[in-house]
Short mmCIF file of C-alpha atoms and ligand atoms in Angstrom, two decimals:
data_model
loop_
_atom_site.label_atom_id
_atom_site.label_comp_id
_atom_site.label_asym_id
_atom_site.label_seq_id
_atom_site.Cartn_x
_atom_site.Cartn_y
_atom_site.Cartn_z
CA MET L 1 0.08 -18.63 -38.19
CA SER L 2 0.99 -18.12 -34.84
CA VAL L 3 3.25 -18.45 -32.38
CA SER L 4 2.33 -21.18 -29.36
CA ARG L 5 1.08 -20.58 -25.88
CA GLU L 6 1.15 -23.50 -24.65
CA ARG L 7 3.94 -23.65 -21.87
CA TRP L 8 3.22 -19.85 -21.62
CA SER L 9 0.00 -20.57 -20.19
CA SER L 10 -0.53 -24.13 -19.21
CA ASP L 11 3.10 -23.33 -16.66
CA PHE L 12 3.28 -19.34 -16.85
CA SER L 13 4.92 -18.99 -13.32
CA ARG L 14 8.22 -21.21 -14.51
CA TRP L 15 7.67 -19.44 -18.12
CA PHE L 16 8.22 -16.08 -16.12
CA ASP L 17 11.09 -17.41 -13.94
CA TRP L 18 12.76 -18.55 -17.41
CA VAL L 19 12.17 -15.59 -19.48
CA ILE L 20 12.94 -12.87 -16.97
CA GLU L 21 16.32 -14.84 -16.54
CA GLU L 22 16.60 -15.93 -20.16
CA ALA L 23 16.21 -12.24 -22.40
CA GLU L 24 18.08 -10.95 -19.49
CA ILE L 25 15.81 -8.41 -17.72
CA TYR L 26 16.11 -9.40 -13.85
CA ASP L 27 18.13 -11.33 -11.61
CA TYR L 28 15.68 -12.32 -8.86
CA GLY L 29 16.26 -15.35 -6.62
CA ARG L 30 20.20 -15.18 -5.96
CA TYR L 31 20.66 -12.07 -4.31
CA PRO L 32 20.72 -13.19 -0.31
CA VAL L 33 18.23 -10.34 0.77
CA LYS L 34 14.26 -12.23 0.06
CA GLY L 35 12.26 -10.34 -1.96
CA MET L 36 14.71 -8.52 -4.00
CA GLY L 37 15.94 -8.71 -7.27
CA VAL L 38 18.30 -6.91 -9.70
CA TRP L 39 17.46 -4.71 -12.88
CA MET L 40 19.78 -6.22 -15.86
CA PRO L 41 20.92 -3.66 -18.77
CA PHE L 42 17.72 -5.00 -21.19
CA GLY L 43 15.44 -4.75 -18.08
CA PHE L 44 16.38 -1.65 -17.21
CA GLN L 45 15.79 -0.08 -20.76
CA ILE L 46 12.32 -1.72 -20.77
CA ARG L 47 11.67 -0.28 -17.13
CA ARG L 48 13.59 3.22 -18.35
CA ARG L 49 10.61 3.73 -21.22
CA ILE L 50 8.07 2.77 -18.93
CA ILE L 51 9.18 5.30 -16.44
CA ASP L 52 9.24 7.82 -19.63
CA ILE L 53 5.68 7.40 -20.49
CA ILE L 54 4.58 7.69 -16.85
CA ARG L 55 6.37 10.40 -16.29
CA GLU L 56 5.10 12.59 -19.32
CA LEU L 57 1.27 11.34 -18.64
CA HIS L 58 2.15 12.85 -14.80
CA ASP L 59 4.13 15.59 -16.06
CA SER L 60 1.05 16.81 -18.75
CA ARG L 61 -1.60 16.96 -16.27
CA GLY L 62 -0.09 19.51 -13.81
CA HIS L 63 1.66 16.88 -11.78
CA GLU L 64 5.24 18.14 -10.06
CA GLU L 65 8.13 15.64 -9.65
CA VAL L 66 9.83 15.73 -6.26
CA LEU L 67 12.17 13.81 -3.78
CA PHE L 68 11.47 12.78 -0.52
CA PRO L 69 13.35 11.26 2.15
CA ILE L 70 13.90 7.39 2.48
CA LEU L 71 13.39 7.31 5.79
CA ILE L 72 10.74 8.15 8.18
CA PRO L 73 10.48 8.87 11.82
CA GLU L 74 8.58 6.22 13.70
CA THR L 75 6.51 9.57 15.14
CA LEU L 76 5.10 10.74 11.65
CA LEU L 77 4.25 7.20 10.75
CA ARG L 78 2.25 6.45 12.98
CA LYS L 79 0.27 9.58 13.26
CA GLU L 80 -2.80 8.32 11.46
CA SER L 81 -3.66 5.35 13.01
CA GLU L 82 -5.56 3.08 10.12
CA HIS L 83 -2.53 3.96 8.54
CA ILE L 84 0.16 2.53 10.94
CA ARG L 85 -2.47 -0.61 11.58
CA GLY L 86 -2.04 -1.57 7.80
CA PHE L 87 1.51 -1.16 7.58
CA GLU L 88 3.07 -1.98 10.43
CA GLY L 89 3.45 -5.76 10.23
CA GLU L 90 5.53 -4.86 6.87
CA VAL L 91 7.58 -2.22 7.48
CA TYR L 92 11.54 -2.30 8.36
CA TRP L 93 12.81 -0.28 10.49
CA VAL L 94 16.25 1.71 11.19
CA THR L 95 16.96 1.31 14.91
CA HIS L 96 20.69 2.02 15.05
CA GLY L 97 22.82 4.02 13.65
CA GLY L 98 26.83 2.91 13.65
CA LEU L 99 27.54 1.26 17.21
CA GLU L 100 24.26 3.70 18.70
CA PRO L 101 20.67 2.95 19.07
CA LEU L 102 18.44 5.74 17.88
CA ASP L 103 16.13 7.70 19.67
CA ILE L 104 13.25 7.10 17.57
CA LYS L 105 13.45 4.34 15.25
CA LEU L 106 13.25 4.92 11.48
CA ALA L 107 11.00 3.38 9.03
CA LEU L 108 11.95 2.00 5.52
CA ARG L 109 9.24 3.97 3.59
CA PRO L 110 6.22 0.91 2.93
CA THR L 111 4.24 4.43 0.77
CA SER L 112 4.38 8.11 1.90
CA GLU L 113 1.44 9.36 2.80
CA THR L 114 3.04 10.20 6.05
CA ASN L 115 5.88 12.46 5.16
CA ILE L 116 4.66 14.19 2.43
CA THR L 117 1.62 15.22 4.16
CA TYR L 118 4.44 16.78 6.67
CA TYR L 119 5.91 19.21 4.30
CA GLU L 120 2.12 19.91 2.79
CA SER L 121 1.66 21.28 6.23
CA LEU L 122 4.24 23.64 6.05
CA TRP L 123 3.96 25.11 2.07
CA ILE L 124 0.67 24.82 1.58
CA LYS L 125 -1.25 27.72 3.64
CA SER L 126 -4.16 28.89 1.15
CA TYR L 127 -6.81 27.32 -1.60
CA LYS L 128 -5.23 29.62 -4.03
CA GLN L 129 -2.16 27.04 -4.38
CA LEU L 130 -4.80 24.15 -4.94
CA PRO L 131 -4.86 21.62 -6.75
CA LYS L 132 -1.36 20.70 -5.79
CA LYS L 133 -0.46 17.64 -7.77
CA TYR L 134 3.08 16.02 -6.34
CA TYR L 135 4.82 12.67 -7.78
CA GLN L 136 8.07 10.71 -6.94
CA ILE L 137 9.42 7.46 -8.42
CA VAL L 138 11.81 5.92 -6.14
CA SER L 139 12.08 2.40 -3.79
CA VAL L 140 9.72 1.77 -1.17
CA PHE L 141 9.77 -0.99 1.28
CA ARG L 142 7.65 -3.71 2.70
CA TYR L 143 8.35 -6.90 4.39
CA GLU L 144 5.69 -8.80 2.53
CA THR L 145 4.70 -11.99 4.38
CA LYS L 146 3.32 -13.85 1.10
CA ALA L 147 5.48 -15.60 -0.98
CA THR L 148 7.06 -13.35 -2.89
CA ARG L 149 8.03 -13.04 -6.46
CA PRO L 150 10.14 -11.23 -9.23
CA MET L 151 8.94 -7.81 -9.89
CA ILE L 152 5.58 -8.53 -8.87
CA ARG L 153 5.46 -9.06 -5.09
CA VAL L 154 9.04 -8.34 -3.78
CA ARG L 155 10.23 -6.50 -0.51
CA GLU L 156 11.78 -4.01 -2.37
CA ILE L 157 9.75 -2.14 -4.42
CA THR L 158 11.94 -0.05 -6.69
CA THR L 159 9.64 1.30 -9.84
CA PHE L 160 7.06 2.84 -7.10
CA LYS L 161 5.63 6.12 -9.05
CA GLU L 162 3.87 7.69 -6.02
CA ALA L 163 1.42 10.47 -7.09
CA HIS L 164 0.08 12.75 -4.13
CA THR L 165 -2.66 15.77 -3.91
CA VAL L 166 -3.76 18.31 -2.13
CA HIS L 167 -7.68 19.59 -2.68
CA ALA L 168 -9.66 22.31 -1.30
CA SER L 169 -12.98 19.81 -1.32
CA PHE L 170 -14.29 16.89 -1.42
CA SER L 171 -15.47 16.97 -4.72
CA ASP L 172 -12.08 18.40 -6.02
CA ALA L 173 -9.84 15.36 -4.38
CA GLU L 174 -13.02 13.12 -6.30
CA ARG L 175 -12.25 14.57 -9.18
CA GLN L 176 -8.16 14.09 -8.85
CA VAL L 177 -8.78 10.15 -8.76
CA LEU L 178 -11.30 10.36 -12.07
CA GLU L 179 -8.12 11.99 -13.77
CA ALA L 180 -5.71 9.73 -12.39
CA ILE L 181 -8.41 6.72 -13.63
CA GLU L 182 -7.67 8.58 -16.69
CA ILE L 183 -3.57 8.61 -16.58
CA TYR L 184 -3.61 4.82 -15.44
CA LYS L 185 -5.89 4.14 -18.30
CA ASN L 186 -3.55 5.79 -20.87
CA LEU L 187 -0.64 4.19 -19.55
CA PHE L 188 -2.71 0.83 -20.26
CA ASP L 189 -4.13 1.61 -23.32
CA LYS L 190 -0.32 2.75 -24.44
CA LEU L 191 0.87 -0.86 -23.37
CA GLY L 192 -1.52 -2.91 -24.18
CA ILE L 193 -2.27 -4.32 -21.26
CA PRO L 194 -6.15 -4.93 -20.46
CA TYR L 195 -7.45 -3.75 -17.17
CA ILE L 196 -10.87 -4.44 -14.93
CA ILE L 197 -11.49 -1.42 -12.75
CA SER L 198 -13.16 -2.01 -9.58
CA ARG L 199 -13.96 -0.09 -6.05
CA ARG L 200 -11.99 -2.14 -3.28
CA PRO L 201 -14.59 -3.31 -0.84
CA GLU L 202 -14.18 -1.64 2.68
CA TRP L 203 -12.05 -4.54 3.88
CA ASP L 204 -10.05 -4.22 0.97
CA LYS L 205 -9.36 -0.82 0.61
CA PHE L 206 -5.92 1.30 1.39
CA ALA L 207 -4.96 2.12 4.78
CA GLY L 208 -5.66 5.52 5.70
CA ALA L 209 -8.29 5.75 2.77
CA LEU L 210 -11.78 6.69 2.34
CA TYR L 211 -11.99 4.36 -0.75
CA THR L 212 -9.79 2.90 -3.07
CA ILE L 213 -10.28 2.24 -7.04
CA ALA L 214 -8.15 -0.68 -8.57
CA PHE L 215 -6.69 -1.15 -11.85
CA ASP L 216 -6.68 -5.44 -12.18
CA THR L 217 -5.20 -7.37 -15.18
CA LEU L 218 -5.62 -11.00 -15.74
CA MET L 219 -2.53 -13.16 -16.22
CA PRO L 220 -1.89 -16.14 -18.20
CA ASP L 221 -2.79 -18.29 -15.74
CA SER L 222 -5.85 -17.12 -14.77
CA ARG L 223 -5.16 -15.47 -11.64
CA VAL L 224 -5.96 -11.45 -11.18
CA MET L 225 -3.24 -9.26 -10.39
CA GLN L 226 -3.41 -5.95 -9.04
CA ILE L 227 -1.25 -3.20 -11.33
CA GLY L 228 -2.43 0.23 -9.93
CA THR L 229 -4.78 1.86 -6.89
CA ALA L 230 -5.80 5.42 -6.45
CA HIS L 231 -7.48 6.55 -3.11
CA HIS L 232 -9.55 9.08 -1.79
CA LEU L 233 -7.98 9.97 1.52
CA GLY L 234 -10.36 12.17 2.02
CA GLN L 235 -8.78 14.78 5.20
CA ASN L 236 -7.69 11.31 7.44
CA PHE L 237 -3.96 12.32 7.34
CA THR L 238 -4.53 16.46 6.83
CA LYS L 239 -6.16 16.45 10.57
CA VAL L 240 -3.87 14.08 11.97
CA PHE L 241 -0.98 16.69 10.80
CA ASP L 242 -3.12 19.49 11.84
CA PHE L 243 -2.40 20.99 8.32
CA LYS L 244 -5.03 23.44 7.51
CA ILE L 245 -5.44 25.76 4.86
CA GLN L 246 -7.57 29.09 4.08
CA LEU L 247 -10.53 28.46 2.23
CA ALA L 248 -12.28 31.02 -0.70
CA ASP L 249 -14.83 32.39 2.22
CA GLY L 250 -11.95 33.17 4.39
CA SER L 251 -12.25 29.77 6.90
CA LEU L 252 -9.74 27.39 8.10
CA ASP L 253 -10.39 23.90 7.32
CA TYR L 254 -8.62 20.67 6.52
CA PRO L 255 -7.46 19.86 2.94
CA TRP L 256 -8.74 16.79 1.10
CA GLN L 257 -6.21 14.54 0.14
CA THR L 258 -5.68 11.68 -2.71
CA SER L 259 -2.70 9.06 -3.62
CA TYR L 260 -2.20 6.53 -5.98
CA GLY L 261 0.26 4.56 -7.43
CA VAL L 262 1.90 1.62 -9.86
CA SER L 263 5.02 -0.46 -9.33
CA ASP L 264 7.37 -3.27 -11.03
CA ARG L 265 4.10 -4.79 -11.48
CA VAL L 266 3.39 -3.01 -14.70
CA VAL L 267 6.58 -4.41 -15.58
CA ALA L 268 5.30 -8.01 -14.98
CA SER L 269 2.04 -7.27 -16.38
CA LEU L 270 3.81 -6.18 -20.00
CA ILE L 271 5.88 -9.10 -20.39
CA SER L 272 2.93 -11.55 -19.16
CA VAL L 273 0.56 -10.88 -20.89
CA HIS L 274 2.04 -10.15 -24.62
CA GLY L 275 4.32 -13.17 -23.77
CA ASP L 276 4.28 -16.75 -26.08
CA ASP L 277 6.24 -19.98 -25.72
CA ARG L 278 9.62 -18.11 -27.74
CA GLY L 279 9.77 -15.44 -24.99
CA LEU L 280 9.01 -11.44 -25.03
CA VAL L 281 6.79 -10.35 -27.66
CA LEU L 282 7.45 -6.45 -27.04
CA PRO L 283 5.23 -3.47 -28.34
CA SER L 284 7.07 -0.91 -30.39
CA ILE L 285 7.25 1.91 -27.90
CA ILE L 286 8.56 0.03 -25.35
CA ALA L 287 11.28 -1.91 -27.81
CA PRO L 288 15.02 -1.26 -26.49
CA ILE L 289 15.66 -2.45 -30.22
CA GLN L 290 12.00 -2.30 -32.78
CA VAL L 291 14.25 -3.70 -35.54
CA ILE L 292 16.78 -6.73 -35.67
CA ILE L 293 19.13 -7.05 -39.03
CA ILE L 294 20.53 -10.33 -39.58
CA PRO L 295 23.51 -10.68 -42.01
CA ILE L 296 23.18 -14.12 -43.51
CA PRO L 297 26.95 -14.68 -44.48
CA ILE L 298 26.86 -17.46 -47.37
CA GLY L 299 30.65 -18.11 -49.02
CA LEU L 300 33.39 -16.33 -49.38
CA GLU L 301 34.94 -13.33 -47.18
CA GLU L 302 33.78 -10.87 -49.73
CA GLU L 303 30.76 -11.83 -49.91
CA LYS L 304 30.54 -11.74 -46.30
CA LYS L 305 31.72 -8.12 -45.91
CA THR L 306 29.43 -6.89 -48.88
CA ILE L 307 25.81 -8.61 -46.76
CA LEU L 308 27.11 -6.68 -43.85
CA GLU L 309 27.43 -3.54 -45.43
CA GLU L 310 24.55 -4.01 -46.88
CA ALA L 311 23.26 -4.81 -43.58
CA ARG L 312 24.60 -1.65 -41.99
CA ARG L 313 23.08 0.16 -45.03
CA ILE L 314 19.94 -0.60 -44.22
CA ALA L 315 20.14 0.18 -40.61
CA ASP L 316 21.12 3.71 -41.39
CA LEU L 317 18.77 4.23 -43.93
CA LEU L 318 16.13 2.91 -40.99
CA LYS L 319 17.48 4.83 -38.18
CA SER L 320 17.19 7.91 -40.07
CA SER L 321 13.17 7.17 -40.19
CA GLY L 322 13.59 7.18 -36.12
CA PHE L 323 13.41 3.78 -35.49
CA ARG L 324 15.53 2.03 -33.10
CA VAL L 325 17.98 -0.77 -35.08
CA ARG L 326 20.63 -2.94 -34.69
CA VAL L 327 22.53 -5.05 -36.95
CA ASP L 328 23.82 -7.97 -35.19
CA ASP L 329 27.58 -8.59 -36.39
CA ARG L 330 28.65 -11.03 -33.33
CA GLU L 331 31.17 -13.42 -36.11
CA GLU L 332 30.96 -16.25 -33.13
CA LEU L 333 27.15 -16.71 -33.40
CA ARG L 334 25.22 -18.68 -36.28
CA PRO L 335 22.12 -17.03 -37.73
CA GLY L 336 19.41 -19.69 -35.96
CA ALA L 337 21.08 -18.89 -32.63
CA LYS L 338 21.12 -14.56 -33.45
CA TYR L 339 16.98 -15.60 -34.15
CA TYR L 340 16.80 -17.35 -30.99
CA TYR L 341 18.13 -14.66 -29.01
CA TRP L 342 16.12 -12.18 -30.48
CA GLU L 343 13.04 -13.77 -30.13
CA VAL L 344 13.70 -14.15 -26.35
CA ARG L 345 14.33 -10.52 -26.39
CA GLY L 346 10.59 -9.75 -27.74
CA VAL L 347 12.32 -7.39 -31.04
CA PRO L 348 9.26 -6.63 -32.99
CA ILE L 349 10.59 -6.83 -35.97
CA ARG L 350 13.64 -8.98 -37.87
CA ILE L 351 15.10 -8.54 -41.25
CA ASP L 352 17.21 -11.05 -42.44
CA ILE L 353 19.79 -9.89 -45.38
CA GLY L 354 21.86 -12.49 -47.25
CA PRO L 355 23.36 -12.95 -51.08
CA GLU L 356 19.93 -12.83 -52.38
CA GLU L 357 18.77 -9.19 -50.85
CA VAL L 358 22.17 -7.71 -51.58
CA LYS L 359 21.25 -8.33 -55.54
CA SER L 360 17.76 -7.79 -55.48
CA ARG L 361 17.04 -5.33 -52.65
CA VAL L 362 14.11 -6.52 -51.54
CA TYR L 363 14.17 -7.66 -47.98
CA THR L 364 13.15 -10.34 -45.56
CA VAL L 365 10.94 -9.11 -43.06
CA VAL L 366 9.76 -11.36 -40.06
CA ARG L 367 7.37 -10.01 -37.36
CA ARG L 368 7.47 -11.57 -33.83
CA ASP L 369 4.24 -11.32 -33.00
CA THR L 370 3.36 -14.49 -35.67
CA LEU L 371 6.49 -14.92 -36.99
CA GLU L 372 4.86 -13.93 -40.83
CA LYS L 373 7.62 -13.14 -43.24
CA TYR L 374 7.56 -10.22 -46.37
CA LYS L 375 9.33 -9.34 -48.86
CA VAL L 376 9.54 -5.78 -49.08
CA SER L 377 11.81 -4.09 -51.82
CA GLU L 378 13.98 -0.92 -50.70
CA ASP L 379 11.59 1.93 -51.47
CA LYS L 380 8.50 0.39 -49.84
CA LEU L 381 10.62 -0.79 -46.73
CA ILE L 382 10.16 2.18 -44.32
CA SER L 383 6.24 2.84 -45.45
CA GLU L 384 5.74 -1.38 -44.90
CA LEU L 385 7.77 -1.55 -41.75
CA LYS L 386 5.61 1.17 -40.15
CA ALA L 387 2.75 -0.23 -41.54
CA ILE L 388 3.58 -3.53 -39.78
CA ILE L 389 4.87 -2.24 -36.60
CA GLU L 390 1.40 -0.68 -36.33
CA ASP L 391 -0.31 -4.16 -36.75
CA ILE L 392 2.01 -5.72 -34.38
CA ASP L 393 1.01 -3.32 -31.65
CA SER L 394 -3.05 -3.47 -32.26
CA HIS L 395 -2.69 -7.38 -32.62
CA LEU L 396 -1.42 -7.59 -29.44
CA SER L 397 -3.25 -5.37 -27.72
CA ARG L 398 -6.38 -6.97 -29.45
CA ARG L 399 -5.52 -10.26 -28.09
CA ALA L 400 -4.92 -9.34 -24.69
CA TRP L 401 -8.17 -7.50 -24.49
CA GLN L 402 -9.95 -10.75 -26.01
CA SER L 403 -8.33 -13.16 -23.67
CA MET L 404 -9.19 -10.99 -20.67
CA LYS L 405 -12.71 -10.39 -21.71
CA SER L 406 -13.10 -13.59 -22.31
CA ALA L 407 -12.50 -14.28 -19.09
CA ILE L 408 -15.21 -12.46 -17.83
CA LYS L 409 -18.40 -14.60 -16.49
CA ARG L 410 -21.44 -13.57 -14.97
CA VAL L 411 -23.38 -16.05 -12.79
CA ARG L 412 -26.62 -15.76 -11.41
CA THR L 413 -27.31 -18.86 -9.27
CA LEU L 414 -25.94 -20.35 -6.51
CA LYS L 415 -25.47 -23.60 -8.66
CA GLU L 416 -23.75 -21.42 -11.84
CA LEU L 417 -21.53 -20.41 -9.34
CA GLU L 418 -20.16 -23.43 -8.25
CA GLU L 419 -19.83 -24.61 -11.80
CA TRP L 420 -17.59 -21.46 -12.80
CA ALA L 421 -15.13 -22.56 -9.34
CA LYS L 422 -14.61 -26.22 -11.18
CA TYR L 423 -12.43 -24.15 -13.94
CA LYS L 424 -12.07 -20.83 -11.74
CA ARG L 425 -10.97 -19.31 -14.98
CA GLY L 426 -10.64 -15.88 -14.71
CA ILE L 427 -13.12 -13.29 -13.30
CA VAL L 428 -16.75 -13.79 -11.95
CA GLU L 429 -19.20 -11.33 -11.24
CA VAL L 430 -22.73 -12.03 -9.14
CA PRO L 431 -25.12 -9.87 -7.90
CA TRP L 432 -24.74 -8.82 -4.40
CA CYS L 433 -26.63 -7.67 -1.54
CA GLY L 434 -23.91 -5.18 0.11
CA LYS L 435 -23.21 -6.97 3.08
CA GLU L 436 -19.60 -8.46 4.02
CA GLU L 437 -20.82 -11.69 5.07
CA CYS L 438 -21.92 -13.08 1.59
CA ALA L 439 -19.10 -11.64 -0.34
CA HIS L 440 -16.57 -13.65 2.37
CA ARG L 441 -19.13 -16.73 2.10
CA VAL L 442 -18.00 -16.40 -1.68
CA GLU L 443 -14.28 -16.10 -0.61
CA GLU L 444 -14.40 -18.88 1.42
CA THR L 445 -16.73 -21.61 -0.42
CA LEU L 446 -14.19 -20.81 -3.47
CA GLU L 447 -11.06 -19.98 -2.22
CA VAL L 448 -11.40 -16.68 -4.21
CA LYS L 449 -10.86 -12.87 -3.27
CA THR L 450 -13.17 -10.22 -3.78
CA LEU L 451 -12.10 -7.99 -6.43
CA GLY L 452 -14.85 -5.55 -5.80
CA THR L 453 -17.55 -3.56 -7.42
CA PRO L 454 -17.47 -2.46 -10.87
CA TRP L 455 -16.56 1.22 -11.63
CA PRO L 456 -17.96 3.02 -12.73
CA GLU L 457 -20.64 1.99 -10.33
CA GLU L 458 -23.10 -0.39 -11.80
CA ARG L 459 -26.66 -1.49 -10.36
CA ALA L 460 -27.96 -4.83 -10.59
CA GLU L 461 -31.80 -3.60 -11.02
CA GLY L 462 -33.88 -7.34 -10.20
CA GLU L 463 -31.05 -9.11 -9.30
CA TYR L 464 -30.87 -11.54 -6.35
CA CYS L 465 -28.15 -12.08 -3.84
CA PRO L 466 -27.26 -15.72 -4.59
CA ILE L 467 -25.83 -16.32 -0.80
CA CYS L 468 -28.87 -14.84 0.85
CA GLY L 469 -31.46 -14.17 -1.03
CA LEU L 470 -32.02 -9.97 -0.68
CA LYS L 471 -32.27 -7.70 -3.35
CA ALA L 472 -28.58 -6.95 -5.02
CA VAL L 473 -27.49 -3.63 -5.05
CA THR L 474 -24.61 -4.40 -7.30
CA TRP L 475 -22.24 -6.95 -8.69
CA ALA L 476 -19.84 -7.75 -6.91
CA ARG L 477 -16.26 -9.48 -8.61
CA TYR L 478 -14.30 -12.22 -7.79
CA ALA L 479 -11.35 -14.09 -8.77
CA LYS L 480 -8.00 -16.02 -7.85
CA THR L 481 -5.79 -13.10 -7.48
CA TYR L 482 -1.73 -12.61 -6.77
N1 A5A R 501 0.32 5.56 -1.83
C1 A5A R 501 -0.53 4.71 -2.01
C2 A5A R 501 -0.57 5.44 -3.90
C3 A5A R 501 -0.07 3.01 -2.03
O1 A5A R 501 0.88 3.07 -1.70
N2 A5A R 501 -0.65 2.64 -3.16
S1 A5A R 501 -0.95 0.82 -2.73
O2 A5A R 501 -0.19 0.30 -1.76
O3 A5A R 501 -2.40 -0.05 -3.30
O4 A5A R 501 0.67 0.68 -3.83
C4 A5A R 501 0.39 0.96 -4.94
C5 A5A R 501 0.59 -0.16 -5.81
O5 A5A R 501 1.58 -0.86 -6.17
C6 A5A R 501 -0.53 -1.66 -6.01
O6 A5A R 501 -1.74 -1.27 -6.67
C7 A5A R 501 0.22 -2.45 -6.00
O7 A5A R 501 0.08 -2.42 -7.81
C8 A5A R 501 2.24 -2.05 -6.46
N3 A5A R 501 1.92 -3.36 -5.08
C9 A5A R 501 2.03 -3.34 -3.70
N4 A5A R 501 2.70 -4.03 -3.53
C10 A5A R 501 3.58 -4.54 -4.38
C11 A5A R 501 4.69 -5.42 -3.97
N5 A5A R 501 5.13 -5.94 -2.55
N6 A5A R 501 5.63 -5.33 -5.41
C12 A5A R 501 5.26 -4.91 -6.45
N7 A5A R 501 4.44 -3.94 -6.25
C13 A5A R 501 3.52 -3.71 -5.41
ZN1 ZN R 502 -26.43 -11.48 0.41
#
C-alpha cells in the first residue's frame, strides 16, 4: 500500500506551490518585491533543523562561523575581473544614504568572496595559521533574470551557507574541495536527498573559480536542480587583493582558496523528493513534530475527558523517550480534518486514541509514508515507534534514490540520443570528446543543459563522441535543468 504520487509528479510545479502554502511553509508571490518570500512558522522550523545539521557538519570539521557585512563597496566587488563579470548583471546596488548620493556605491552581497578575502588578507600572515575555514549563514541578493520560483530561484536567498577557506598550497585547497564534498554528501544523506556529483564544464563554473564541483538532484518533473557547489578558487582572489603569506621555507606567496555553498534549495529539494499527493512527507530528523496524537472523542463528556487524559499520558511517555510529540486537542476540528492537517505537514507518525484504545491500551499507529496501520500495545509502543520511524526514514531515502537512479541513462549514438530527447525524462550520459562545440550542439538540438562530467572522473575507454566521431575522453551529462 502506498500513497498516490500522481499529482505530485504530473503537475509538480502546482503541487509545490500548493504544498508550501497549505502546510504553511513559505508565503510566496504576495510580497510587493519579486523573488522574495516569507518563512512561516512551520517552514521556519524545518529550515532551522536543516541549518542545525549544516552547522554541526561544519563545526565538527574545524570550520569557524563568522558574520560579515551585507554591503560590499563597488571597489572590492570589482577587484576580481571574472567574478564581477559573472555577477554584474545580478547585483542590487545601494546608491544613496538618505537623500545623499554615495561616493562609492554599495552592493548587497551576491556572495562574499571579495569582502571575506579582504579581511583574510588582514588576519592571516603565515602558513602556520592555515588551513583556515570560515563560514556564514546569511541572506544574499541576486537580481535573477530567469523566472523566479519560491525557494528555488529567489532574489533574496535567505538560507545561504557559504564557506570560505584558505590554504598554503594548491593541493591543500584541492583536499578541501574533497572535504566540502564529504560534508555535502553527509548533509544530503541525512536528509535522504539523492544527488549526482559533476564537475561543471569550463563555461559554467563559478565566476572566479578554477573549477566547480556541483551536486544536482532530480525533481519530480524530471528536471535537474543544482543543490550545492564547491569551488577551487586557486589564487585568483588572493592575487588581486595582494594577499600574501609566509610559507614554510620563509618565502612569501599568495595562498589558495576554496568556497562552497548551499541554499534554500536544500529545503526545496527535501520537500520535493519525498512528497506525495497528500503533501509533505518528512524524515524524522527534520519533522518538527514526529508523532501526532489524535483523540477520537465518542459519546459523553466524561468519556471525552478520559480519552484526552490518556492521549496526554501517552504523549508524556513518548516525550520522555525523546520523541517530539503533540496532542491535537483542538475542540473545533473533527478527527478527519486533523488527519488532513497533519498529513499535509508530513508528520511521520499518527496515533489515534479512542474509547477502545483507552480500555485495551492497544493503540492504532499510522505511518505517513505508506498509511499502513499497526496495532501496538503500550509495553511495546516505544520500541515499535522507533522501528517504524527508522523504517520510514530508510524507505524515503531508498525511494528517492531509486527514482533518481532509474532516470539516469547512458546512450552512445545520435539516434539513441534523439530517442531519449523525445521523453527527456531525467539525465542522459553521452561519450564526449571534450570539445565545447560538441556539448553545445547537444544542448541546442535537445534543449538541455550540460551538467558536466562525472565526479570522480570517469574515462570513456573505447567510446566515441556521437557528435564529431572522435575518441571520447569521458562522459558528459545533460538534462533539463531549473
Ligand atoms: N560563494 C559560492 C559558494 C557561491 O556563491 N556559489 S554558488 O553561486 O554556486 O551558489 C551556491 C548555491 O546556492 C548553488 O549551488 C545553488 O544551489 C544555490 N543558489 C544559487 N542561486 C540561487 C537562487 N537564486 N535561489 C536559491 N538558491 C540559489
Ligand atoms: Zn565531439
